[in-house]
Amino acid sequence: MTIEPGGVYLAPKAHSRHPKTSGENTLHILTISFTVQNQYRLVMIQDFSSIIQRFGIGSRGSSAVVHRGTGYFAVTPQSPYDGDLSVAEQTRQLLVKAEARLAEIGSAKQGLIFCAIMLADMDGYAEMNEVWDAWVSGMAPPARACFEARLANPALKVEMIMVCAAASAEA
């Protein structure tokens, strides 16, 4: 852990000085403050290419980004989007693209940490879950959230945002 002047850190009960709550699950906060004789110099980073890997860079965004071993990306079904496909079919397309993107950034579905699933209509929740459950079968699934949202294209029925452990240029 890096200790910063004026930082607030969680501490074990034995080392705490200020209990936040009472009871068995007490959260204790330890405030660390110190002075250093050396002067600090603020350096603004202009070029992040040494610490952030960007994949599929476009004018509006990148298809994926990796920073310090964590990958971030959104994935949609195959483009152009076909509104005649079922939620299950769009979900299958999306998960195929997700696996390819995970491989591109040095990960796999077993490396998923979190997935946010957006459905254009929650009526498709069970249909999407059937495909999702088969896809994560046999592995420890990531944390996930699912909600209804108005998606950018009326033909889209499902979209996902994924966070994963990934290979890092810094490693």
mmCIF file of C-alpha atoms in Angstrom:
data_model
loop_
_atom_site.group_PDB
_atom_site.id
_atom_site.type_symbol
_atom_site.label_atom_id
_atom_site.label_comp_id
_atom_site.label_asym_id
_atom_site.label_seq_id
_atom_site.Cartn_x
_atom_site.Cartn_y
_atom_site.Cartn_z
ATOM 1 C CA MET A 1 0.000 0.000 0.000
ATOM 2 C CA THR A 2 1.282 3.460 -0.814
ATOM 3 C CA ILE A 3 0.741 5.868 2.060
ATOM 4 C CA GLU A 4 -0.079 9.405 1.026
ATOM 5 C CA PRO A 5 -0.046 12.447 3.333
ATOM 6 C CA GLY A 6 -3.511 13.035 4.769
ATOM 7 C CA GLY A 7 -4.769 9.679 3.447
ATOM 8 C CA VAL A 8 -7.503 7.669 5.163
ATOM 9 C CA TYR A 9 -6.902 3.940 5.413
ATOM 10 C CA LEU A 10 -8.877 1.003 6.774
ATOM 11 C CA ALA A 11 -7.101 -0.607 9.692
ATOM 12 C CA PRO A 12 -7.604 -3.798 11.706
ATOM 13 C CA LYS A 13 -9.483 -3.334 14.978
ATOM 14 C CA ALA A 14 -6.344 -3.718 17.086
ATOM 15 C CA HIS A 15 -4.694 -0.743 15.364
ATOM 16 C CA SER A 16 -7.646 1.582 15.064
ATOM 17 C CA ARG A 17 -8.257 4.741 16.963
ATOM 18 C CA HIS A 18 -11.683 5.842 15.741
ATOM 19 C CA PRO A 19 -14.468 3.248 15.404
ATOM 20 C CA LYS A 20 -16.984 4.288 12.720
ATOM 21 C CA THR A 21 -19.742 1.982 14.006
ATOM 22 C CA SER A 22 -20.175 -0.323 16.952
ATOM 23 C CA GLY A 23 -20.641 -4.065 17.111
ATOM 24 C CA GLU A 24 -18.850 -7.112 15.737
ATOM 25 C CA ASN A 25 -18.481 -5.703 12.186
ATOM 26 C CA THR A 26 -16.983 -2.421 13.304
ATOM 27 C CA LEU A 27 -15.242 -0.380 10.618
ATOM 28 C CA HIS A 28 -12.172 1.339 11.988
ATOM 29 C CA ILE A 29 -10.539 4.267 10.251
ATOM 30 C CA LEU A 30 -6.905 5.151 10.724
ATOM 31 C CA THR A 31 -5.887 8.597 9.545
ATOM 32 C CA ILE A 32 -2.235 8.968 8.684
ATOM 33 C CA SER A 33 -0.673 12.379 8.395
ATOM 34 C CA PHE A 34 2.982 13.296 8.262
ATOM 35 C CA THR A 35 5.275 15.915 6.892
ATOM 36 C CA VAL A 36 8.253 15.365 4.658
ATOM 37 C CA GLN A 37 11.206 17.701 4.413
ATOM 38 C CA ASN A 38 11.509 17.172 0.653
ATOM 39 C CA GLN A 39 9.422 19.266 -1.691
ATOM 40 C CA TYR A 40 6.864 17.557 -3.885
ATOM 41 C CA ARG A 41 6.802 18.360 -7.571
ATOM 42 C CA LEU A 42 3.600 17.776 -9.528
ATOM 43 C CA VAL A 43 4.312 16.248 -12.909
ATOM 44 C CA MET A 44 1.498 16.053 -15.426
ATOM 45 C CA ILE A 45 1.666 13.011 -17.666
ATOM 46 C CA GLN A 46 1.048 13.985 -21.263
ATOM 47 C CA ASP A 47 1.666 10.590 -22.870
ATOM 48 C CA PHE A 48 -0.159 7.678 -21.236
ATOM 49 C CA SER A 49 0.925 5.137 -23.868
ATOM 50 C CA SER A 50 3.449 3.588 -21.474
ATOM 51 C CA ILE A 51 0.761 2.729 -18.892
ATOM 52 C CA ILE A 52 -2.439 2.330 -20.955
ATOM 53 C CA GLN A 53 -2.832 -0.068 -23.869
ATOM 54 C CA ARG A 54 -5.617 0.838 -26.283
ATOM 55 C CA PHE A 55 -7.075 -1.605 -28.802
ATOM 56 C CA GLY A 56 -9.170 -0.756 -31.864
ATOM 57 C CA ILE A 57 -8.680 2.980 -31.538
ATOM 58 C CA GLY A 58 -11.390 4.923 -33.351
ATOM 59 C CA SER A 59 -12.386 8.548 -33.539
ATOM 60 C CA ARG A 60 -14.980 8.130 -30.758
ATOM 61 C CA GLY A 61 -13.425 5.467 -28.575
ATOM 62 C CA SER A 62 -11.283 2.367 -28.321
ATOM 63 C CA SER A 63 -12.742 -1.134 -28.514
ATOM 64 C CA ALA A 64 -10.809 -2.075 -25.338
ATOM 65 C CA VAL A 65 -8.364 -0.565 -22.865
ATOM 66 C CA VAL A 66 -5.924 -2.280 -20.487
ATOM 67 C CA HIS A 67 -4.372 -0.519 -17.501
ATOM 68 C CA ARG A 68 -2.304 -2.222 -14.795
ATOM 69 C CA GLY A 69 -3.525 -5.687 -15.698
ATOM 70 C CA THR A 70 -7.226 -4.811 -15.859
ATOM 71 C CA GLY A 71 -9.117 -4.739 -19.159
ATOM 72 C CA TYR A 72 -12.230 -2.691 -19.871
ATOM 73 C CA PHE A 73 -14.545 -2.937 -22.870
ATOM 74 C CA ALA A 74 -18.117 -2.871 -24.097
ATOM 75 C CA VAL A 75 -19.468 -5.410 -26.523
ATOM 76 C CA THR A 76 -22.539 -5.549 -28.761
ATOM 77 C CA PRO A 77 -23.930 -8.166 -31.157
ATOM 78 C CA GLN A 78 -22.601 -8.486 -34.696
ATOM 79 C CA SER A 79 -22.904 -5.274 -36.718
ATOM 80 C CA PRO A 80 -25.035 -4.294 -38.561
ATOM 81 C CA TYR A 81 -27.495 -5.111 -35.815
ATOM 82 C CA ASP A 82 -30.379 -7.341 -36.819
ATOM 83 C CA GLY A 83 -33.546 -6.441 -34.898
ATOM 84 C CA ASP A 84 -35.205 -9.619 -36.185
ATOM 85 C CA LEU A 85 -32.862 -11.777 -34.122
ATOM 86 C CA SER A 86 -34.039 -12.929 -30.700
ATOM 87 C CA VAL A 87 -32.405 -11.754 -27.484
ATOM 88 C CA ALA A 88 -30.782 -15.204 -27.234
ATOM 89 C CA GLU A 89 -29.338 -14.962 -30.754
ATOM 90 C CA GLN A 90 -27.984 -11.451 -30.151
ATOM 91 C CA THR A 91 -26.521 -12.620 -26.825
ATOM 92 C CA ARG A 92 -24.757 -15.537 -28.552
ATOM 93 C CA GLN A 93 -23.286 -13.137 -31.151
ATOM 94 C CA LEU A 94 -22.186 -10.763 -28.423
ATOM 95 C CA LEU A 95 -20.471 -13.480 -26.377
ATOM 96 C CA VAL A 96 -18.546 -14.710 -29.442
ATOM 97 C CA LYS A 97 -17.279 -11.138 -29.921
ATOM 98 C CA ALA A 98 -16.507 -10.893 -26.198
ATOM 99 C CA GLU A 99 -14.340 -14.035 -26.309
ATOM 100 C CA ALA A 100 -12.411 -12.632 -29.297
ATOM 101 C CA ARG A 101 -11.897 -9.297 -27.534
ATOM 102 C CA LEU A 102 -10.795 -11.029 -24.333
ATOM 103 C CA ALA A 103 -8.205 -13.035 -26.309
ATOM 104 C CA GLU A 104 -7.020 -9.876 -28.089
ATOM 105 C CA ILE A 105 -6.206 -8.178 -24.787
ATOM 106 C CA GLY A 106 -4.584 -11.225 -23.192
ATOM 107 C CA SER A 107 -7.490 -12.619 -21.205
ATOM 108 C CA ALA A 108 -10.276 -15.197 -21.383
ATOM 109 C CA LYS A 109 -13.793 -15.499 -20.030
ATOM 110 C CA GLN A 110 -12.341 -17.109 -16.879
ATOM 111 C CA GLY A 111 -10.572 -13.773 -16.275
ATOM 112 C CA LEU A 112 -13.801 -11.774 -16.153
ATOM 113 C CA ILE A 113 -14.188 -9.736 -12.986
ATOM 114 C CA PHE A 114 -17.453 -7.870 -13.647
ATOM 115 C CA CYS A 115 -20.108 -7.671 -16.340
ATOM 116 C CA ALA A 116 -22.883 -5.089 -16.673
ATOM 117 C CA ILE A 117 -25.668 -6.376 -18.920
ATOM 118 C CA MET A 118 -28.074 -3.917 -20.508
ATOM 119 C CA LEU A 119 -31.273 -5.180 -22.054
ATOM 120 C CA ALA A 120 -33.504 -3.015 -24.204
ATOM 121 C CA ASP A 121 -36.460 -4.828 -22.596
ATOM 122 C CA MET A 122 -36.383 -6.862 -19.377
ATOM 123 C CA ASP A 123 -38.851 -9.263 -21.009
ATOM 124 C CA GLY A 124 -35.727 -10.799 -22.599
ATOM 125 C CA TYR A 125 -34.030 -11.406 -19.219
ATOM 126 C CA ALA A 126 -34.751 -15.164 -19.003
ATOM 127 C CA GLU A 127 -33.767 -15.671 -22.648
ATOM 128 C CA MET A 128 -30.462 -13.856 -22.163
ATOM 129 C CA ASN A 129 -29.814 -15.709 -18.875
ATOM 130 C CA GLU A 130 -30.208 -19.078 -20.587
ATOM 131 C CA VAL A 131 -27.390 -18.217 -23.020
ATOM 132 C CA TRP A 132 -25.283 -16.537 -20.306
ATOM 133 C CA ASP A 133 -25.638 -19.510 -17.931
ATOM 134 C CA ALA A 134 -24.437 -21.923 -20.639
ATOM 135 C CA TRP A 135 -21.496 -19.591 -21.428
ATOM 136 C CA VAL A 136 -20.272 -19.384 -17.797
ATOM 137 C CA SER A 137 -21.022 -23.034 -17.025
ATOM 138 C CA GLY A 138 -18.058 -24.862 -15.527
ATOM 139 C CA MET A 139 -16.269 -21.716 -14.328
ATOM 140 C CA ALA A 140 -16.497 -19.258 -11.461
ATOM 141 C CA PRO A 141 -18.682 -16.526 -12.991
ATOM 142 C CA PRO A 142 -17.883 -12.827 -12.640
ATOM 143 C CA ALA A 143 -19.859 -10.399 -10.532
ATOM 144 C CA ARG A 144 -22.631 -8.969 -12.662
ATOM 145 C CA ALA A 145 -25.500 -6.528 -12.850
ATOM 146 C CA CYS A 146 -28.373 -6.568 -15.301
ATOM 147 C CA PHE A 147 -30.731 -3.724 -16.069
ATOM 148 C CA GLU A 148 -33.039 -2.313 -18.696
ATOM 149 C CA ALA A 149 -31.730 0.598 -20.731
ATOM 150 C CA ARG A 150 -32.592 2.452 -23.893
ATOM 151 C CA LEU A 151 -29.770 1.329 -26.192
ATOM 152 C CA ALA A 152 -28.192 3.490 -28.904
ATOM 153 C CA ASN A 153 -29.735 1.567 -31.818
ATOM 154 C CA PRO A 154 -33.360 0.353 -31.878
ATOM 155 C CA ALA A 155 -32.235 -2.993 -33.362
ATOM 156 C CA LEU A 156 -30.007 -3.676 -30.328
ATOM 157 C CA LYS A 157 -31.536 -5.919 -27.706
ATOM 158 C CA VAL A 158 -28.510 -6.537 -25.471
ATOM 159 C CA GLU A 159 -25.160 -4.891 -24.745
ATOM 160 C CA MET A 160 -22.525 -5.677 -22.118
ATOM 161 C CA ILE A 161 -19.713 -3.829 -20.370
ATOM 162 C CA MET A 162 -16.953 -6.151 -19.166
ATOM 163 C CA VAL A 163 -14.015 -5.751 -16.799
ATOM 164 C CA CYS A 164 -11.366 -8.482 -16.722
ATOM 165 C CA ALA A 165 -7.883 -9.432 -15.606
ATOM 166 C CA ALA A 166 -5.639 -8.989 -18.653
ATOM 167 C CA ALA A 167 -2.044 -9.076 -19.780
ATOM 168 C CA SER A 168 -0.345 -5.770 -19.164
ATOM 169 C CA ALA A 169 2.514 -4.086 -21.021
ATOM 170 C CA GLU A 170 3.938 -3.120 -17.616
ATOM 171 C CA ALA A 171 4.146 -6.728 -16.397
#
